[in-house]
């Protein structure tokens, strides 16, 4: 796939809106999007008619080597993410292959990253909604949160805050996920997978 410098990328952090969800495992996509916005000195603002907050900017070196990006946080709930993301995608004329979803992943150990293009939703309601809206052929940056302990229900687990042990590593893991997103956009999927998939 081309890494044409003029092409715009739509980077979507998945999560639920509202302060009561801010520290939840399910909101790690918002955490990564917030850090990326901080790195480009941007502030999230309401995006016109789309039910989302966005930041527009560039990542990478100044000049032609940098990439134009739209960072987005859907302000619908997780299971309705597809509508707001598709509205942004159409507004900014972003091809599906230049959409990146950053999300929590149960089947990967905590803090582990996996990047891929396309595939199933693995029961993730945010991905399910996006795939329904515009198909599966977008990039995913999957942030491992591990499986719930004992008999805890998945829904309870993802809607709880990270544990005190996990929080000790959280800033590092979020920082690494933001690095992985930048690498994907600037250098392509293969390079990003080789560097960050573990």
JSON list of N, CA and C in Angstrom, two decimals, residues 115-151:
[
{"chain": "A", "resi": 115, "resn": "UNK", "atom": "N", "xyz": [-0.35, -5.61, 15.45]},
{"chain": "A", "resi": 115, "resn": "UNK", "atom": "CA", "xyz": [-0.90, -4.79, 14.38]},
{"chain": "A", "resi": 115, "resn": "UNK", "atom": "C", "xyz": [-1.29, -5.68, 13.22]},
{"chain": "A", "resi": 116, "resn": "UNK", "atom": "N", "xyz": [-2.41, -5.35, 12.59]},
{"chain": "A", "resi": 116, "resn": "UNK", "atom": "CA", "xyz": [-2.81, -6.12, 11.42]},
{"chain": "A", "resi": 116, "resn": "UNK", "atom": "C", "xyz": [-3.74, -5.29, 10.54]},
{"chain": "A", "resi": 117, "resn": "UNK", "atom": "N", "xyz": [-3.93, -5.78, 9.32]},
{"chain": "A", "resi": 117, "resn": "UNK", "atom": "CA", "xyz": [-4.86, -5.17, 8.37]},
{"chain": "A", "resi": 117, "resn": "UNK", "atom": "C", "xyz": [-5.98, -6.16, 8.14]},
{"chain": "A", "resi": 118, "resn": "UNK", "atom": "N", "xyz": [-7.23, -5.72, 8.35]},
{"chain": "A", "resi": 118, "resn": "UNK", "atom": "CA", "xyz": [-8.39, -6.57, 8.09]},
{"chain": "A", "resi": 118, "resn": "UNK", "atom": "C", "xyz": [-8.55, -7.66, 9.13]},
{"chain": "A", "resi": 119, "resn": "UNK", "atom": "N", "xyz": [-9.49, -8.55, 8.85]},
{"chain": "A", "resi": 119, "resn": "UNK", "atom": "CA", "xyz": [-9.75, -9.67, 9.75]},
{"chain": "A", "resi": 119, "resn": "UNK", "atom": "C", "xyz": [-11.09, -9.54, 10.45]},
{"chain": "A", "resi": 120, "resn": "UNK", "atom": "N", "xyz": [-11.34, -10.45, 11.38]},
{"chain": "A", "resi": 120, "resn": "UNK", "atom": "CA", "xyz": [-12.61, -10.47, 12.10]},
{"chain": "A", "resi": 120, "resn": "UNK", "atom": "C", "xyz": [-12.63, -9.48, 13.24]},
{"chain": "A", "resi": 121, "resn": "UNK", "atom": "N", "xyz": [-13.75, -9.50, 14.00]},
{"chain": "A", "resi": 121, "resn": "UNK", "atom": "CA", "xyz": [-13.87, -8.55, 15.12]},
{"chain": "A", "resi": 121, "resn": "UNK", "atom": "C", "xyz": [-13.60, -9.20, 16.47]},
{"chain": "A", "resi": 122, "resn": "UNK", "atom": "N", "xyz": [-13.50, -10.54, 16.49]},
{"chain": "A", "resi": 122, "resn": "UNK", "atom": "CA", "xyz": [-13.18, -11.28, 17.72]},
{"chain": "A", "resi": 122, "resn": "UNK", "atom": "C", "xyz": [-14.11, -10.90, 18.88]},
{"chain": "A", "resi": 123, "resn": "UNK", "atom": "N", "xyz": [-15.37, -10.61, 18.54]},
{"chain": "A", "resi": 123, "resn": "UNK", "atom": "CA", "xyz": [-16.35, -10.29, 19.58]},
{"chain": "A", "resi": 123, "resn": "UNK", "atom": "C", "xyz": [-16.27, -8.86, 20.10]},
{"chain": "A", "resi": 124, "resn": "UNK", "atom": "N", "xyz": [-15.39, -8.03, 19.52]},
{"chain": "A", "resi": 124, "resn": "UNK", "atom": "CA", "xyz": [-15.23, -6.64, 19.99]},
{"chain": "A", "resi": 124, "resn": "UNK", "atom": "C", "xyz": [-16.32, -5.78, 19.35]},
{"chain": "A", "resi": 125, "resn": "UNK", "atom": "N", "xyz": [-17.18, -5.20, 20.17]},
{"chain": "A", "resi": 125, "resn": "UNK", "atom": "CA", "xyz": [-18.35, -4.48, 19.64]},
{"chain": "A", "resi": 125, "resn": "UNK", "atom": "C", "xyz": [-17.99, -3.23, 18.84]},
{"chain": "A", "resi": 126, "resn": "UNK", "atom": "N", "xyz": [-16.91, -2.57, 19.19]},
{"chain": "A", "resi": 126, "resn": "UNK", "atom": "CA", "xyz": [-16.48, -1.40, 18.42]},
{"chain": "A", "resi": 126, "resn": "UNK", "atom": "C", "xyz": [-16.06, -1.79, 17.01]},
{"chain": "A", "resi": 127, "resn": "UNK", "atom": "N", "xyz": [-15.27, -2.86, 16.90]},
{"chain": "A", "resi": 127, "resn": "UNK", "atom": "CA", "xyz": [-14.84, -3.35, 15.59]},
{"chain": "A", "resi": 127, "resn": "UNK", "atom": "C", "xyz": [-16.04, -3.87, 14.80]},
{"chain": "A", "resi": 128, "resn": "UNK", "atom": "N", "xyz": [-16.93, -4.57, 15.48]},
{"chain": "A", "resi": 128, "resn": "UNK", "atom": "CA", "xyz": [-18.13, -5.12, 14.83]},
{"chain": "A", "resi": 128, "resn": "UNK", "atom": "C", "xyz": [-18.92, -3.99, 14.16]},
{"chain": "A", "resi": 129, "resn": "UNK", "atom": "N", "xyz": [-19.08, -2.89, 14.88]},
{"chain": "A", "resi": 129, "resn": "UNK", "atom": "CA", "xyz": [-19.83, -1.74, 14.37]},
{"chain": "A", "resi": 129, "resn": "UNK", "atom": "C", "xyz": [-19.10, -1.08, 13.20]},
{"chain": "A", "resi": 130, "resn": "UNK", "atom": "N", "xyz": [-17.79, -0.95, 13.29]},
{"chain": "A", "resi": 130, "resn": "UNK", "atom": "CA", "xyz": [-17.01, -0.36, 12.19]},
{"chain": "A", "resi": 130, "resn": "UNK", "atom": "C", "xyz": [-17.08, -1.24, 10.95]},
{"chain": "A", "resi": 131, "resn": "UNK", "atom": "N", "xyz": [-16.92, -2.54, 11.13]},
{"chain": "A", "resi": 131, "resn": "UNK", "atom": "CA", "xyz": [-16.94, -3.46, 10.00]},
{"chain": "A", "resi": 131, "resn": "UNK", "atom": "C", "xyz": [-18.31, -3.44, 9.32]},
{"chain": "A", "resi": 132, "resn": "UNK", "atom": "N", "xyz": [-19.35, -3.36, 10.11]},
{"chain": "A", "resi": 132, "resn": "UNK", "atom": "CA", "xyz": [-20.71, -3.28, 9.55]},
{"chain": "A", "resi": 132, "resn": "UNK", "atom": "C", "xyz": [-20.88, -2.00, 8.73]},
{"chain": "A", "resi": 133, "resn": "UNK", "atom": "N", "xyz": [-20.25, -0.92, 9.18]},
{"chain": "A", "resi": 133, "resn": "UNK", "atom": "CA", "xyz": [-20.40, 0.38, 8.51]},
{"chain": "A", "resi": 133, "resn": "UNK", "atom": "C", "xyz": [-19.61, 0.48, 7.21]},
{"chain": "A", "resi": 134, "resn": "UNK", "atom": "N", "xyz": [-18.40, -0.09, 7.15]},
{"chain": "A", "resi": 134, "resn": "UNK", "atom": "CA", "xyz": [-17.59, 0.10, 5.92]},
{"chain": "A", "resi": 134, "resn": "UNK", "atom": "C", "xyz": [-16.67, -1.07, 5.58]},
{"chain": "A", "resi": 135, "resn": "UNK", "atom": "N", "xyz": [-16.94, -2.23, 6.14]},
{"chain": "A", "resi": 135, "resn": "UNK", "atom": "CA", "xyz": [-16.15, -3.42, 5.77]},
{"chain": "A", "resi": 135, "resn": "UNK", "atom": "C", "xyz": [-14.94, -3.60, 6.67]},
{"chain": "A", "resi": 136, "resn": "UNK", "atom": "N", "xyz": [-14.27, -4.77, 6.56]},
{"chain": "A", "resi": 136, "resn": "UNK", "atom": "CA", "xyz": [-13.22, -5.12, 7.52]},
{"chain": "A", "resi": 136, "resn": "UNK", "atom": "C", "xyz": [-11.80, -4.68, 7.15]},
{"chain": "A", "resi": 137, "resn": "UNK", "atom": "N", "xyz": [-11.62, -4.03, 6.01]},
{"chain": "A", "resi": 137, "resn": "UNK", "atom": "CA", "xyz": [-10.26, -3.85, 5.49]},
{"chain": "A", "resi": 137, "resn": "UNK", "atom": "C", "xyz": [-9.56, -2.60, 6.00]},
{"chain": "A", "resi": 138, "resn": "UNK", "atom": "N", "xyz": [-9.64, -2.38, 7.30]},
{"chain": "A", "resi": 138, "resn": "UNK", "atom": "CA", "xyz": [-8.93, -1.27, 7.94]},
{"chain": "A", "resi": 138, "resn": "UNK", "atom": "C", "xyz": [-7.86, -1.85, 8.86]},
{"chain": "A", "resi": 139, "resn": "UNK", "atom": "N", "xyz": [-6.91, -0.99, 9.25]},
{"chain": "A", "resi": 139, "resn": "UNK", "atom": "CA", "xyz": [-5.83, -1.42, 10.15]},
{"chain": "A", "resi": 139, "resn": "UNK", "atom": "C", "xyz": [-6.31, -1.46, 11.59]},
{"chain": "A", "resi": 140, "resn": "UNK", "atom": "N", "xyz": [-5.71, -2.38, 12.35]},
{"chain": "A", "resi": 140, "resn": "UNK", "atom": "CA", "xyz": [-6.01, -2.45, 13.77]},
{"chain": "A", "resi": 140, "resn": "UNK", "atom": "C", "xyz": [-4.70, -2.43, 14.56]},
{"chain": "A", "resi": 141, "resn": "UNK", "atom": "N", "xyz": [-4.67, -1.64, 15.60]},
{"chain": "A", "resi": 141, "resn": "UNK", "atom": "CA", "xyz": [-3.59, -1.69, 16.59]},
{"chain": "A", "resi": 141, "resn": "UNK", "atom": "C", "xyz": [-4.23, -2.26, 17.84]},
{"chain": "A", "resi": 142, "resn": "UNK", "atom": "N", "xyz": [-3.92, -3.52, 18.12]},
{"chain": "A", "resi": 142, "resn": "UNK", "atom": "CA", "xyz": [-4.59, -4.27, 19.18]},
{"chain": "A", "resi": 142, "resn": "UNK", "atom": "C", "xyz": [-3.74, -4.22, 20.44]},
{"chain": "A", "resi": 143, "resn": "UNK", "atom": "N", "xyz": [-4.32, -3.69, 21.49]},
{"chain": "A", "resi": 143, "resn": "UNK", "atom": "CA", "xyz": [-3.63, -3.49, 22.77]},
{"chain": "A", "resi": 143, "resn": "UNK", "atom": "C", "xyz": [-4.12, -4.58, 23.72]},
{"chain": "A", "resi": 144, "resn": "UNK", "atom": "N", "xyz": [-3.23, -5.50, 24.08]},
{"chain": "A", "resi": 144, "resn": "UNK", "atom": "CA", "xyz": [-3.63, -6.62, 24.93]},
{"chain": "A", "resi": 144, "resn": "UNK", "atom": "C", "xyz": [-4.05, -6.20, 26.32]},
{"chain": "A", "resi": 145, "resn": "UNK", "atom": "N", "xyz": [-5.20, -6.72, 26.76]},
{"chain": "A", "resi": 145, "resn": "UNK", "atom": "CA", "xyz": [-5.65, -6.49, 28.14]},
{"chain": "A", "resi": 145, "resn": "UNK", "atom": "C", "xyz": [-5.78, -7.82, 28.90]},
{"chain": "A", "resi": 146, "resn": "UNK", "atom": "N", "xyz": [-5.55, -8.93, 28.20]},
{"chain": "A", "resi": 146, "resn": "UNK", "atom": "CA", "xyz": [-5.65, -10.23, 28.86]},
{"chain": "A", "resi": 146, "resn": "UNK", "atom": "C", "xyz": [-7.10, -10.62, 29.15]},
{"chain": "A", "resi": 147, "resn": "UNK", "atom": "N", "xyz": [-7.25, -11.84, 29.61]},
{"chain": "A", "resi": 147, "resn": "UNK", "atom": "CA", "xyz": [-8.58, -12.39, 29.90]},
{"chain": "A", "resi": 147, "resn": "UNK", "atom": "C", "xyz": [-8.99, -12.10, 31.34]},
{"chain": "A", "resi": 148, "resn": "UNK", "atom": "N", "xyz": [-10.31, -12.04, 31.59]},
{"chain": "A", "resi": 148, "resn": "UNK", "atom": "CA", "xyz": [-10.76, -11.80, 32.97]},
{"chain": "A", "resi": 148, "resn": "UNK", "atom": "C", "xyz": [-10.37, -12.94, 33.89]},
{"chain": "A", "resi": 149, "resn": "UNK", "atom": "N", "xyz": [-10.06, -12.63, 35.15]},
{"chain": "A", "resi": 149, "resn": "UNK", "atom": "CA", "xyz": [-9.68, -13.69, 36.10]},
{"chain": "A", "resi": 149, "resn": "UNK", "atom": "C", "xyz": [-10.91, -14.50, 36.54]},
{"chain": "A", "resi": 150, "resn": "UNK", "atom": "N", "xyz": [-10.68, -15.76, 36.85]},
{"chain": "A", "resi": 150, "resn": "UNK", "atom": "CA", "xyz": [-11.74, -16.60, 37.41]},
{"chain": "A", "resi": 150, "resn": "UNK", "atom": "C", "xyz": [-12.97, -16.63, 36.54]},
{"chain": "A", "resi": 151, "resn": "UNK", "atom": "N", "xyz": [-14.12, -16.40, 37.18]},
{"chain": "A", "resi": 151, "resn": "UNK", "atom": "CA", "xyz": [-15.39, -16.46, 36.44]},
{"chain": "A", "resi": 151, "resn": "UNK", "atom": "C", "xyz": [-15.96, -15.09, 36.13]}
]
